Structure formats: structure tokens, C-alpha cells
PDB file of C-alpha atoms and ligand atoms in Angstrom:
ATOM      1  CA  UNK A   1       0.027  -0.012   0.023  1.00 49.00           C
ATOM      2  CA  UNK A   2       1.355   3.462  -0.990  1.00 51.00           C
ATOM      3  CA  UNK A   3       2.356   5.790   1.832  1.00 65.00           C
ATOM      4  CA  UNK A   4      -0.488   8.077   2.934  1.00 91.00           C
ATOM      5  CA  UNK A   5      -0.240  11.522   1.329  1.00 96.00           C
ATOM      6  CA  UNK A   6      -0.512  15.060   2.702  1.00 97.00           C
ATOM      7  CA  UNK A   7      -4.069  16.309   1.903  1.00 96.00           C
ATOM      8  CA  UNK A   8      -2.440  19.625   0.786  1.00 97.00           C
ATOM      9  CA  UNK A   9       0.676  18.818  -1.301  1.00 97.00           C
ATOM     10  CA  UNK A  10       0.535  15.128  -1.916  1.00 96.00           C
ATOM     11  CA  UNK A  11       3.899  14.458  -0.262  1.00 96.00           C
ATOM     12  CA  UNK A  12       4.304  11.760   2.306  1.00 96.00           C
ATOM     13  CA  UNK A  13       2.119  12.488   5.333  1.00 97.00           C
ATOM     14  CA  UNK A  14       3.486  12.223   8.892  1.00 95.00           C
ATOM     15  CA  UNK A  15       0.264  12.949  10.793  1.00 96.00           C
ATOM     16  CA  UNK A  16      -3.409  12.011  10.475  1.00 95.00           C
ATOM     17  CA  UNK A  17      -5.824  14.357  12.112  1.00 93.00           C
ATOM     18  CA  UNK A  18      -8.421  11.709  12.970  1.00 90.00           C
ATOM     19  CA  UNK A  19     -11.205  14.038  13.844  1.00 88.00           C
ATOM     20  CA  UNK A  20     -11.093  15.786  10.455  1.00 90.00           C
ATOM     21  CA  UNK A  21      -9.705  13.073   8.299  1.00 92.00           C
ATOM     22  CA  UNK A  22      -6.873  15.481   7.120  1.00 95.00           C
ATOM     23  CA  UNK A  23      -3.306  14.313   6.606  1.00 97.00           C
ATOM     24  CA  UNK A  24      -0.326  16.466   6.829  1.00 97.00           C
ATOM     25  CA  UNK A  25       3.398  16.289   5.676  1.00 97.00           C
ATOM     26  CA  UNK A  26       5.893  17.963   8.300  1.00 97.00           C
ATOM     27  CA  UNK A  27       5.852  21.365   6.557  1.00 98.00           C
ATOM     28  CA  UNK A  28       2.111  21.584   6.316  1.00 98.00           C
ATOM     29  CA  UNK A  29       1.606  20.315   9.826  1.00 98.00           C
ATOM     30  CA  UNK A  30       3.680  23.153  11.237  1.00 98.00           C
ATOM     31  CA  UNK A  31       1.871  25.608   9.100  1.00 97.00           C
ATOM     32  CA  UNK A  32      -1.532  24.272  10.215  1.00 97.00           C
ATOM     33  CA  UNK A  33      -0.467  24.212  13.932  1.00 98.00           C
ATOM     34  CA  UNK A  34       0.756  27.767  13.989  1.00 97.00           C
ATOM     35  CA  UNK A  35      -2.218  29.169  11.937  1.00 97.00           C
ATOM     36  CA  UNK A  36      -4.694  27.307  14.372  1.00 97.00           C
ATOM     37  CA  UNK A  37      -2.944  28.776  17.511  1.00 98.00           C
ATOM     38  CA  UNK A  38      -3.155  32.218  16.085  1.00 97.00           C
ATOM     39  CA  UNK A  39      -6.773  31.702  15.068  1.00 97.00           C
ATOM     40  CA  UNK A  40      -7.555  30.718  18.656  1.00 96.00           C
ATOM     41  CA  UNK A  41      -5.897  33.647  20.096  1.00 96.00           C
ATOM     42  CA  UNK A  42      -7.811  36.001  17.695  1.00 95.00           C
ATOM     43  CA  UNK A  43     -11.142  34.213  18.328  1.00 94.00           C
ATOM     44  CA  UNK A  44     -10.906  34.687  22.104  1.00 92.00           C
ATOM     45  CA  UNK A  45      -9.292  38.042  21.825  1.00 93.00           C
ATOM     46  CA  UNK A  46      -6.377  36.862  24.003  1.00 95.00           C
ATOM     47  CA  UNK A  47      -3.925  39.513  23.086  1.00 95.00           C
ATOM     48  CA  UNK A  48      -3.930  43.244  22.393  1.00 96.00           C
ATOM     49  CA  UNK A  49      -1.265  45.322  20.760  1.00 97.00           C
ATOM     50  CA  UNK A  50       1.369  46.658  23.257  1.00 97.00           C
ATOM     51  CA  UNK A  51       0.635  44.310  26.164  1.00 98.00           C
ATOM     52  CA  UNK A  52       2.989  42.971  28.615  1.00 98.00           C
ATOM     53  CA  UNK A  53       2.489  39.137  28.628  1.00 98.00           C
ATOM     54  CA  UNK A  54       3.712  36.958  31.469  1.00 98.00           C
ATOM     55  CA  UNK A  55       4.493  33.457  30.189  1.00 98.00           C
ATOM     56  CA  UNK A  56       4.521  30.467  32.628  1.00 98.00           C
ATOM     57  CA  UNK A  57       7.492  28.269  31.454  1.00 98.00           C
ATOM     58  CA  UNK A  58       8.434  24.893  32.830  1.00 95.00           C
ATOM     59  CA  UNK A  59      10.804  23.566  30.240  1.00 94.00           C
ATOM     60  CA  UNK A  60       8.171  21.000  28.915  1.00 95.00           C
ATOM     61  CA  UNK A  61       6.892  20.864  25.360  1.00 96.00           C
ATOM     62  CA  UNK A  62       3.750  22.892  25.991  1.00 97.00           C
ATOM     63  CA  UNK A  63       5.260  25.898  27.656  1.00 97.00           C
ATOM     64  CA  UNK A  64       8.286  26.132  25.319  1.00 98.00           C
ATOM     65  CA  UNK A  65       5.993  25.767  22.231  1.00 98.00           C
ATOM     66  CA  UNK A  66       3.814  28.566  23.644  1.00 98.00           C
ATOM     67  CA  UNK A  67       6.877  30.768  24.292  1.00 98.00           C
ATOM     68  CA  UNK A  68       8.166  30.072  20.811  1.00 98.00           C
ATOM     69  CA  UNK A  69       4.868  31.084  19.069  1.00 98.00           C
ATOM     70  CA  UNK A  70       4.356  34.115  21.237  1.00 98.00           C
ATOM     71  CA  UNK A  71       7.928  35.359  20.468  1.00 97.00           C
ATOM     72  CA  UNK A  72       7.317  35.172  16.744  1.00 96.00           C
ATOM     73  CA  UNK A  73       4.216  37.342  17.242  1.00 96.00           C
ATOM     74  CA  UNK A  74       5.831  39.791  19.711  1.00 97.00           C
ATOM     75  CA  UNK A  75       7.483  42.162  17.186  1.00 96.00           C
ATOM     76  CA  UNK A  76       4.386  42.716  15.068  1.00 95.00           C
ATOM     77  CA  UNK A  77       1.997  43.162  18.037  1.00 95.00           C
ATOM     78  CA  UNK A  78       4.659  45.091  20.068  1.00 97.00           C
ATOM     79  CA  UNK A  79       4.220  42.593  22.888  1.00 97.00           C
ATOM     80  CA  UNK A  80       6.617  42.536  25.784  1.00 98.00           C
ATOM     81  CA  UNK A  81       7.198  39.118  26.925  1.00 98.00           C
ATOM     82  CA  UNK A  82       8.245  38.045  30.449  1.00 98.00           C
ATOM     83  CA  UNK A  83       8.855  34.388  31.250  1.00 98.00           C
ATOM     84  CA  UNK A  84       8.104  33.137  34.737  1.00 98.00           C
ATOM     85  CA  UNK A  85       9.370  29.734  35.979  1.00 98.00           C
ATOM     86  CA  UNK A  86       8.236  28.092  39.257  1.00 97.00           C
ATOM     87  CA  UNK A  87      10.706  25.430  40.609  1.00 97.00           C
ATOM     88  CA  UNK A  88       8.362  23.215  42.789  1.00 97.00           C
ATOM     89  CA  UNK A  89      11.348  21.220  44.028  1.00 96.00           C
ATOM     90  CA  UNK A  90      10.884  17.782  42.443  1.00 96.00           C
ATOM     91  CA  UNK A  91      14.170  15.859  42.839  1.00 94.00           C
ATOM     92  CA  UNK A  92      15.497  14.114  39.742  1.00 92.00           C
ATOM     93  CA  UNK A  93      13.064  15.899  37.377  1.00 92.00           C
ATOM     94  CA  UNK A  94      13.018  19.648  37.723  1.00 91.00           C
ATOM     95  CA  UNK A  95      16.737  20.494  37.358  1.00 91.00           C
ATOM     96  CA  UNK A  96      16.898  19.395  33.669  1.00 91.00           C
ATOM     97  CA  UNK A  97      13.640  21.055  32.676  1.00 94.00           C
ATOM     98  CA  UNK A  98      14.646  24.321  34.404  1.00 95.00           C
ATOM     99  CA  UNK A  99      17.942  24.326  32.436  1.00 95.00           C
ATOM    100  CA  UNK A 100      16.075  23.769  29.193  1.00 95.00           C
ATOM    101  CA  UNK A 101      13.783  26.748  30.013  1.00 97.00           C
ATOM    102  CA  UNK A 102      16.748  28.941  30.841  1.00 97.00           C
ATOM    103  CA  UNK A 103      18.536  28.211  27.684  1.00 97.00           C
ATOM    104  CA  UNK A 104      15.479  28.659  25.506  1.00 97.00           C
ATOM    105  CA  UNK A 105      14.561  31.969  27.024  1.00 98.00           C
ATOM    106  CA  UNK A 106      18.171  33.194  26.566  1.00 97.00           C
ATOM    107  CA  UNK A 107      18.045  32.026  22.935  1.00 97.00           C
ATOM    108  CA  UNK A 108      14.773  34.019  22.263  1.00 97.00           C
ATOM    109  CA  UNK A 109      15.900  36.981  24.321  1.00 97.00           C
ATOM    110  CA  UNK A 110      13.055  36.789  26.716  1.00 98.00           C
ATOM    111  CA  UNK A 111      13.775  37.774  30.349  1.00 98.00           C
ATOM    112  CA  UNK A 112      13.117  34.897  32.883  1.00 98.00           C
ATOM    113  CA  UNK A 113      12.016  35.318  36.518  1.00 98.00           C
ATOM    114  CA  UNK A 114      12.577  32.162  38.558  1.00 97.00           C
ATOM    115  CA  UNK A 115      10.627  31.451  41.815  1.00 97.00           C
ATOM    116  CA  UNK A 116      10.595  28.387  43.989  1.00 97.00           C
ATOM    117  CA  UNK A 117       8.164  26.716  46.389  1.00 97.00           C
ATOM    118  CA  UNK A 118      10.978  26.566  48.976  1.00 96.00           C
ATOM    119  CA  UNK A 119      11.652  30.200  49.082  1.00 95.00           C
ATOM    120  CA  UNK A 120       7.848  31.152  49.276  1.00 93.00           C
ATOM    121  CA  UNK A 121       6.623  28.358  51.539  1.00 93.00           C
ATOM    122  CA  UNK A 122       9.815  26.990  53.302  1.00 94.00           C
ATOM    123  CA  UNK A 123       9.435  23.666  51.770  1.00 96.00           C
ATOM    124  CA  UNK A 124      10.057  21.914  48.410  1.00 97.00           C
ATOM    125  CA  UNK A 125       7.175  19.839  46.899  1.00 97.00           C
ATOM    126  CA  UNK A 126       9.060  16.676  47.810  1.00 97.00           C
ATOM    127  CA  UNK A 127       9.136  17.781  51.464  1.00 96.00           C
ATOM    128  CA  UNK A 128       5.457  18.624  51.504  1.00 96.00           C
ATOM    129  CA  UNK A 129       4.594  15.193  50.091  1.00 95.00           C
ATOM    130  CA  UNK A 130       6.741  13.588  52.839  1.00 94.00           C
ATOM    131  CA  UNK A 131       4.883  15.594  55.581  1.00 93.00           C
ATOM    132  CA  UNK A 132       1.355  14.882  54.306  1.00 92.00           C
ATOM    133  CA  UNK A 133      -0.885  12.252  52.938  1.00 86.00           C
ATOM    134  CA  UNK A 134      -2.186  14.597  50.423  1.00 90.00           C
ATOM    135  CA  UNK A 135      -1.488  14.075  46.630  1.00 89.00           C
ATOM    136  CA  UNK A 136       1.568  16.059  45.345  1.00 93.00           C
ATOM    137  CA  UNK A 137      -0.651  17.620  42.593  1.00 90.00           C
ATOM    138  CA  UNK A 138      -2.888  19.315  45.195  1.00 90.00           C
ATOM    139  CA  UNK A 139       0.070  21.243  46.665  1.00 95.00           C
ATOM    140  CA  UNK A 140       1.645  21.761  43.267  1.00 95.00           C
ATOM    141  CA  UNK A 141      -1.556  23.224  41.651  1.00 92.00           C
ATOM    142  CA  UNK A 142      -2.419  25.589  44.565  1.00 93.00           C
ATOM    143  CA  UNK A 143       1.035  26.992  45.135  1.00 96.00           C
ATOM    144  CA  UNK A 144       2.006  27.219  41.478  1.00 96.00           C
ATOM    145  CA  UNK A 145      -1.171  29.156  40.673  1.00 93.00           C
ATOM    146  CA  UNK A 146      -0.621  31.389  43.627  1.00 94.00           C
ATOM    147  CA  UNK A 147       3.097  32.283  42.784  1.00 96.00           C
ATOM    148  CA  UNK A 148       2.455  32.762  39.131  1.00 97.00           C
ATOM    149  CA  UNK A 149      -0.481  35.200  39.731  1.00 94.00           C
ATOM    150  CA  UNK A 150       1.448  37.141  42.351  1.00 94.00           C
ATOM    151  CA  UNK A 151       4.571  37.350  40.120  1.00 96.00           C
ATOM    152  CA  UNK A 152       2.619  38.399  37.102  1.00 97.00           C
ATOM    153  CA  UNK A 153       0.856  41.069  39.137  1.00 94.00           C
ATOM    154  CA  UNK A 154       4.095  42.424  40.593  1.00 95.00           C
ATOM    155  CA  UNK A 155       5.777  42.527  37.074  1.00 96.00           C
ATOM    156  CA  UNK A 156       2.818  44.552  35.824  1.00 96.00           C
ATOM    157  CA  UNK A 157       1.703  41.928  33.244  1.00 97.00           C
ATOM    158  CA  UNK A 158      -1.594  42.587  31.436  1.00 96.00           C
ATOM    159  CA  UNK A 159      -2.089  38.801  30.937  1.00 96.00           C
ATOM    160  CA  UNK A 160      -0.628  35.554  32.098  1.00 97.00           C
ATOM    161  CA  UNK A 161      -0.281  32.937  29.397  1.00 97.00           C
ATOM    162  CA  UNK A 162      -0.017  29.238  30.275  1.00 97.00           C
ATOM    163  CA  UNK A 163       0.787  26.258  27.946  1.00 97.00           C
ATOM    164  CA  UNK A 164      -2.480  24.277  28.771  1.00 96.00           C
ATOM    165  CA  UNK A 165      -3.391  22.128  25.810  1.00 97.00           C
ATOM    166  CA  UNK A 166      -6.699  20.632  24.742  1.00 97.00           C
ATOM    167  CA  UNK A 167      -6.083  17.424  26.822  1.00 97.00           C
ATOM    168  CA  UNK A 168      -5.201  19.434  29.919  1.00 95.00           C
ATOM    169  CA  UNK A 169      -8.275  21.569  29.595  1.00 95.00           C
ATOM    170  CA  UNK A 170     -10.616  18.589  29.003  1.00 97.00           C
ATOM    171  CA  UNK A 171      -9.163  16.622  31.871  1.00 96.00           C
ATOM    172  CA  UNK A 172      -9.592  19.491  34.233  1.00 94.00           C
ATOM    173  CA  UNK A 173     -13.184  20.122  33.237  1.00 95.00           C
ATOM    174  CA  UNK A 174     -14.183  16.480  33.671  1.00 96.00           C
ATOM    175  CA  UNK A 175     -12.211  16.180  36.988  1.00 94.00           C
ATOM    176  CA  UNK A 176     -14.078  19.226  38.449  1.00 91.00           C
ATOM    177  CA  UNK A 177     -17.422  17.805  37.117  1.00 92.00           C
ATOM    178  CA  UNK A 178     -16.653  14.391  38.694  1.00 94.00           C
ATOM    179  CA  UNK A 179     -15.728  16.142  42.031  1.00 91.00           C
ATOM    180  CA  UNK A 180     -18.761  18.360  41.849  1.00 90.00           C
ATOM    181  CA  UNK A 181     -16.266  21.466  42.308  1.00 85.00           C
ATOM    182  CA  UNK A 182     -18.141  24.232  40.516  1.00 82.00           C
ATOM    183  CA  UNK A 183     -15.841  27.012  41.762  1.00 78.00           C
ATOM    184  CA  UNK A 184     -12.750  25.377  40.232  1.00 80.00           C
ATOM    185  CA  UNK A 185     -14.802  24.628  37.021  1.00 84.00           C
ATOM    186  CA  UNK A 186     -15.456  28.258  36.777  1.00 80.00           C
ATOM    187  CA  UNK A 187     -11.899  29.247  37.334  1.00 77.00           C
ATOM    188  CA  UNK A 188     -10.826  27.237  34.245  1.00 79.00           C
ATOM    189  CA  UNK A 189     -12.540  29.926  32.106  1.00 71.00           C
ATOM    190  CA  UNK A 190     -10.618  31.583  29.247  1.00 48.00           C
ATOM    191  CA  UNK A 191     -10.041  34.978  30.849  1.00 59.00           C
ATOM    192  CA  UNK A 192     -10.533  35.990  34.517  1.00 57.00           C
ATOM    193  CA  UNK A 193     -13.218  35.640  37.220  1.00 54.00           C
ATOM    194  CA  UNK A 194     -11.909  38.483  39.358  1.00 65.00           C
ATOM    195  CA  UNK A 195     -10.110  41.837  38.967  1.00 69.00           C
ATOM    196  CA  UNK A 196      -7.707  40.564  41.724  1.00 73.00           C
ATOM    197  CA  UNK A 197      -6.363  37.835  39.439  1.00 85.00           C
ATOM    198  CA  UNK A 198      -4.148  38.713  36.358  1.00 93.00           C
ATOM    199  CA  UNK A 199      -6.304  37.520  33.306  1.00 92.00           C
ATOM    200  CA  UNK A 200      -5.076  34.140  32.139  1.00 93.00           C
ATOM    201  CA  UNK A 201      -4.845  33.130  28.528  1.00 95.00           C
ATOM    202  CA  UNK A 202      -4.306  29.630  27.134  1.00 96.00           C
ATOM    203  CA  UNK A 203      -3.348  29.920  23.460  1.00 97.00           C
ATOM    204  CA  UNK A 204      -2.974  26.112  23.132  1.00 98.00           C
ATOM    205  CA  UNK A 205      -6.215  25.156  24.610  1.00 96.00           C
ATOM    206  CA  UNK A 206      -7.539  23.934  21.273  1.00 96.00           C
ATOM    207  CA  UNK A 207      -4.507  21.910  20.323  1.00 97.00           C
ATOM    208  CA  UNK A 208      -4.474  18.232  21.282  1.00 97.00           C
ATOM    209  CA  UNK A 209      -1.483  17.085  23.291  1.00 96.00           C
ATOM    210  CA  UNK A 210      -0.020  14.895  20.627  1.00 95.00           C
ATOM    211  CA  UNK A 211      -0.106  17.765  18.112  1.00 97.00           C
ATOM    212  CA  UNK A 212       1.896  19.984  20.553  1.00 98.00           C
ATOM    213  CA  UNK A 213       4.439  17.253  20.955  1.00 97.00           C
ATOM    214  CA  UNK A 214       4.723  16.701  17.228  1.00 97.00           C
ATOM    215  CA  UNK A 215       5.039  20.429  16.604  1.00 98.00           C
ATOM    216  CA  UNK A 216       7.791  20.760  19.347  1.00 97.00           C
ATOM    217  CA  UNK A 217       9.685  17.779  17.661  1.00 97.00           C
ATOM    218  CA  UNK A 218       9.312  19.045  14.074  1.00 97.00           C
ATOM    219  CA  UNK A 219      10.217  22.604  14.979  1.00 97.00           C
ATOM    220  CA  UNK A 220      13.306  21.689  16.956  1.00 96.00           C
ATOM    221  CA  UNK A 221      12.056  23.187  20.284  1.00 96.00           C
ATOM    222  CA  UNK A 222      14.497  21.958  22.928  1.00 93.00           C
ATOM    223  CA  UNK A 223      11.764  20.855  25.251  1.00 93.00           C
ATOM    224  CA  UNK A 224      11.803  18.057  27.751  1.00 89.00           C
ATOM    225  CA  UNK A 225       9.260  15.162  27.097  1.00 88.00           C
ATOM    226  CA  UNK A 226       9.760  13.584  30.427  1.00 88.00           C
ATOM    227  CA  UNK A 227       6.730  13.207  32.679  1.00 87.00           C
ATOM    228  CA  UNK A 228       6.668  14.286  36.251  1.00 90.00           C
ATOM    229  CA  UNK A 229       7.367  11.453  38.654  1.00 91.00           C
ATOM    230  CA  UNK A 230       4.056  12.346  40.593  1.00 90.00           C
ATOM    231  CA  UNK A 231       1.934  12.181  37.453  1.00 86.00           C
ATOM    232  CA  UNK A 232       1.217   8.482  37.544  1.00 75.00           C
ATOM    233  CA  UNK A 233      -0.643   8.225  40.811  1.00 66.00           C
ATOM    234  CA  UNK A 234      -3.087  11.050  40.220  1.00 76.00           C
ATOM    235  CA  UNK A 235      -6.840  11.174  39.800  1.00 86.00           C
ATOM    236  CA  UNK A 236      -6.030  13.066  36.552  1.00 88.00           C
ATOM    237  CA  UNK A 237      -4.206  10.012  35.064  1.00 90.00           C
ATOM    238  CA  UNK A 238      -7.438   7.853  35.443  1.00 92.00           C
ATOM    239  CA  UNK A 239      -9.468  10.640  33.904  1.00 95.00           C
ATOM    240  CA  UNK A 240      -6.973  11.016  30.998  1.00 95.00           C
ATOM    241  CA  UNK A 241      -7.004   7.335  30.256  1.00 95.00           C
ATOM    242  CA  UNK A 242     -10.783   7.349  30.232  1.00 96.00           C
ATOM    243  CA  UNK A 243     -10.944  10.348  27.907  1.00 97.00           C
ATOM    244  CA  UNK A 244      -8.351   8.874  25.549  1.00 96.00           C
ATOM    245  CA  UNK A 245     -10.366   5.613  25.293  1.00 97.00           C
ATOM    246  CA  UNK A 246     -13.548   7.664  24.425  1.00 96.00           C
ATOM    247  CA  UNK A 247     -11.603   9.751  21.807  1.00 96.00           C
ATOM    248  CA  UNK A 248     -10.246   6.538  20.248  1.00 94.00           C
ATOM    249  CA  UNK A 249     -13.879   5.315  19.508  1.00 95.00           C
ATOM    250  CA  UNK A 250     -15.338   8.819  19.015  1.00 95.00           C
ATOM    251  CA  UNK A 251     -12.825  11.187  17.345  1.00 94.00           C
ATOM    252  CA  UNK A 252     -13.493  14.684  18.289  1.00 95.00           C
ATOM    253  CA  UNK A 253     -14.936  14.096  21.692  1.00 97.00           C
ATOM    254  CA  UNK A 254     -12.338  16.193  23.359  1.00 97.00           C
ATOM    255  CA  UNK A 255     -13.534  19.204  21.385  1.00 96.00           C
ATOM    256  CA  UNK A 256     -17.178  18.498  22.187  1.00 97.00           C
ATOM    257  CA  UNK A 257     -16.362  18.409  25.927  1.00 96.00           C
ATOM    258  CA  UNK A 258     -14.527  21.846  25.615  1.00 95.00           C
ATOM    259  CA  UNK A 259     -17.365  23.363  23.510  1.00 95.00           C
ATOM    260  CA  UNK A 260     -20.080  22.129  26.059  1.00 95.00           C
ATOM    261  CA  UNK A 261     -18.097  23.665  28.861  1.00 93.00           C
ATOM    262  CA  UNK A 262     -17.756  27.015  27.032  1.00 91.00           C
ATOM    263  CA  UNK A 263     -21.510  26.995  26.489  1.00 92.00           C
ATOM    264  CA  UNK A 264     -21.937  26.523  30.227  1.00 88.00           C
ATOM    265  CA  UNK A 265     -19.502  29.163  31.331  1.00 85.00           C
ATOM    266  CA  UNK A 266     -21.692  32.193  31.038  1.00 83.00           C
ATOM    267  CA  UNK A 267     -24.162  30.510  33.447  1.00 81.00           C
ATOM    268  CA  UNK A 268     -21.552  29.667  35.876  1.00 74.00           C
ATOM    269  CA  UNK A 269     -20.041  33.261  35.833  1.00 72.00           C
ATOM    270  CA  UNK A 270     -23.354  34.899  36.538  1.00 70.00           C
ATOM    271  CA  UNK A 271     -23.696  32.824  39.569  1.00 65.00           C
ATOM    272  CA  UNK A 272     -20.255  32.587  40.983  1.00 54.00           C
ATOM    273  CA  UNK A 273     -18.104  35.588  39.854  1.00 49.00           C
ATOM    274  CA  UNK A 274     -18.874  37.581  42.931  1.00 48.00           C
ATOM    275  CA  UNK A 275     -17.662  34.807  45.141  1.00 63.00           C
ATOM    276  CA  UNK A 276     -13.983  35.710  45.170  1.00 74.00           C
ATOM    277  CA  UNK A 277     -12.769  37.900  48.083  1.00 81.00           C
ATOM    278  CA  UNK A 278      -9.460  38.580  49.785  1.00 87.00           C
ATOM    279  CA  UNK A 279      -7.935  36.002  52.067  1.00 90.00           C
ATOM    280  CA  UNK A 280      -7.876  37.311  55.621  1.00 93.00           C
ATOM    281  CA  UNK A 281      -4.364  36.041  56.172  1.00 93.00           C
ATOM    282  CA  UNK A 282      -2.364  36.898  53.022  1.00 90.00           C
ATOM    283  CA  UNK A 283      -4.797  39.262  51.091  1.00 88.00           C
ATOM    284  CA  UNK A 284      -4.638  37.189  47.836  1.00 87.00           C
ATOM    285  CA  UNK A 285      -7.856  36.221  46.014  1.00 83.00           C
ATOM    286  CA  UNK A 286      -9.747  33.545  47.764  1.00 85.00           C
ATOM    287  CA  UNK A 287     -13.212  31.873  47.528  1.00 80.00           C
ATOM    288  CA  UNK A 288     -13.408  31.350  51.263  1.00 84.00           C
ATOM    289  CA  UNK A 289     -12.409  33.584  54.307  1.00 90.00           C
ATOM    290  CA  UNK A 290      -8.820  32.101  54.017  1.00 92.00           C
ATOM    291  CA  UNK A 291      -7.203  30.925  50.770  1.00 91.00           C
ATOM    292  CA  UNK A 292      -6.332  27.401  49.980  1.00 91.00           C
ATOM    293  CA  UNK A 293      -2.498  28.239  49.978  1.00 94.00           C
ATOM    294  CA  UNK A 294      -2.723  29.577  53.571  1.00 95.00           C
ATOM    295  CA  UNK A 295      -4.796  26.553  54.730  1.00 95.00           C
ATOM    296  CA  UNK A 296      -2.228  24.197  53.213  1.00 95.00           C
ATOM    297  CA  UNK A 297       0.745  25.986  54.777  1.00 94.00           C
ATOM    298  CA  UNK A 298      -0.852  25.868  58.166  1.00 94.00           C
ATOM    299  CA  UNK A 299      -1.646  22.153  57.732  1.00 94.00           C
ATOM    300  CA  UNK A 300       2.051  21.514  56.755  1.00 93.00           C
ATOM    301  CA  UNK A 301       3.481  23.426  59.743  1.00 91.00           C
ATOM    302  CA  UNK A 302       1.216  21.378  62.068  1.00 91.00           C
ATOM    303  CA  UNK A 303       2.524  18.178  60.582  1.00 88.00           C
ATOM    304  CA  UNK A 304       6.136  19.451  60.752  1.00 84.00           C
ATOM    305  CA  UNK A 305       5.805  20.272  64.476  1.00 83.00           C
ATOM    306  CA  UNK A 306       4.373  16.838  65.368  1.00 75.00           C
TER     307      UNK A 306
HETATM  308  S1  SF4 B   1       1.941  15.922  37.859  1.00 54.18           S
HETATM  309 FE1  SF4 B   1       3.798  16.859  38.786  1.00 54.18          FE
HETATM  310  S2  SF4 B   1       3.933  18.875  37.949  1.00 54.18           S
HETATM  311 FE2  SF4 B   1       1.891  18.140  37.433  1.00 54.18          FE
HETATM  312  S3  SF4 B   1       0.595  18.932  39.045  1.00 54.18           S
HETATM  313 FE3  SF4 B   1       1.268  16.927  39.696  1.00 54.18          FE
HETATM  314  S4  SF4 B   1       3.135  17.237  40.956  1.00 54.18           S
HETATM  315 FE4  SF4 B   1       2.690  19.165  39.773  1.00 54.18          FE
HETATM  316 ZN1   ZN B   2       2.123  18.871   2.588  1.00 54.18          ZN
HETATM  317 ZN1   ZN B   3      -4.049  33.358  52.103  1.00 54.18          ZN
END
């Protein structure tokens, strides 16, 4: 059987987009990917001329792909990019990804601010996990969001861009549905739920994870493809496997989940947007009297003093 052909130029295809039936050669895949990310940014009005954009980078394929695409748009839109890296403190994993992020930022000429869990909470993520029975991802998600928002605000960023891809988004949507966590479901929204939070943008939110990986490989982006050692034992992994099985039988179901959520978002916003206030301890945005970060720090210091 002859090699499958690119639907655009007839050359040998390297990728079949199952949900549309289109095949792409390497060149046309890269072209399609960049055009679609730009279309997504336009569609959701993610960027405006002259803005200062904080970009969360980890050294992984998603964040470095995001930084690469934003840096090609920066001169035309007069964007000022500022990369922000959070070192959670995960032994045997983070050091290499941090190094990759540093090198790529310096190659692109994007300034990089580095922060760590240890300097802000007194503990690395590994130490938190040792002290607690909670899942690593709970600490990681809460403190990373907190540090990124505070850094972007201090740096005067108009927006905070993160590398969440379609799979990340759909997993988060379903996880929050399954847990009945409406507040978190709302916070996944495209822009912002409160003036106290720097508006977040997710330019890769419509790109399936395997397309981001292929783009990073084909474009020579020096990203790490390693998975976090804590990833395997999380609830997210079960949800991911379940969605992937559904997608296998029903190509396009990830997009349907995202579209359904977007239709629901205006209803959620009208009921919940006023719910955010300031944490009584640290003053950061919080849905309760005290924020999740302060509650977790208190819980950790109780465990440490036992
Ligand atoms: S998988 Fe690793 S990096 Fe991702 S949230 Fe969990 S601990 Fe953090
Ligand atoms: Zn082609
Ligand atoms: Zn607080």
C-alpha cells in the first residue's frame, strides 16, 4: 500500500488528524499548527497590541511551544514578553527542565524570572509530600497558581499565558465535574473571574497534546518530554486514560467536551463571579475567608511540628 499522502501537497504524510480526516506532511503540519494557535488567540481576543505578557514556562513541550509562538508574534504586536518559571522542588526531574527553559529563554531573548516553592513556603514539593498524605498535585496546583499570579501582578503583566493544551483543559473540566467542584470549574474559564487575578490566556487550549508534541519535535524546540514522577498516581491519570479511550472510539469528543463547557461558562459566571474575596491572612484572592494556600501552609506546619 502506498504511503498516505498530505491532503495539501501530496507528499508523504506524517500525521493524520483523525477528527477531520486530514493528513499533513511535516511542513504543512507546522503551518496548520501555527495558524490554528493564532486563530484561537484571535477568536478569544487573547492579545492586544502593546501588552506585557507573563508566560509561565516549565521547560516542557507545552510551555516552550507557547513561548516560541508568542515570540514570533511579539514584534508585530509590540508585545513585551516576560517568562516566569516556578521550581516546585521535584528531585531528579525539575533541574533538567529548568535548564532547558533557561537556555530557550536566553536564545529567544526573553527575560526569565525564577521562583521556587521553597523560598515562598519554606518547603520543596518533595518535602510537602513527605509531611502529608495529600497528593503532590494538590500542593503543586495551589502554590504554582498562587506564585504565578502574584509574580505576574508584581511584574505589571496585562495577561498571564499558560501552555495548557486541549487534553489538559478537558481533563480539568471532567475532573471538576466528577468532584462536583463548581468553583474550580469556573476558574478554568478563558480570561478571568476577578479583577484581583491577572487575566489568564491559554493559546494552546484547542491543540491536542499529541499535536503539541509533534510540533515541538518538528520545530526543533528543545523541550523536555519527560513526565513528572508524581503524574502516575493522580486522579488526573485515570481521567486522562478514560478520555483517551472515548476519543479513540469517538474522534472529536475532546472538542465536544470543551465546547460544552464553553456554553456553560456564562451561566456559571453569572452565579459565581462575585464569590472571590481577599484571604484574611495573605490578602490574595480567595473563595473562602482564608485561601487554600494559607490553609495548606498551616496544615504542613502542624505536621512538621508533630
Ligand atoms: S503531575 Fe507533577 S507537575 Fe503536574 S501537578 Fe502533579 S506534581 Fe505538579
Ligand atoms: Zn504537505
Ligand atoms: Zn491566604
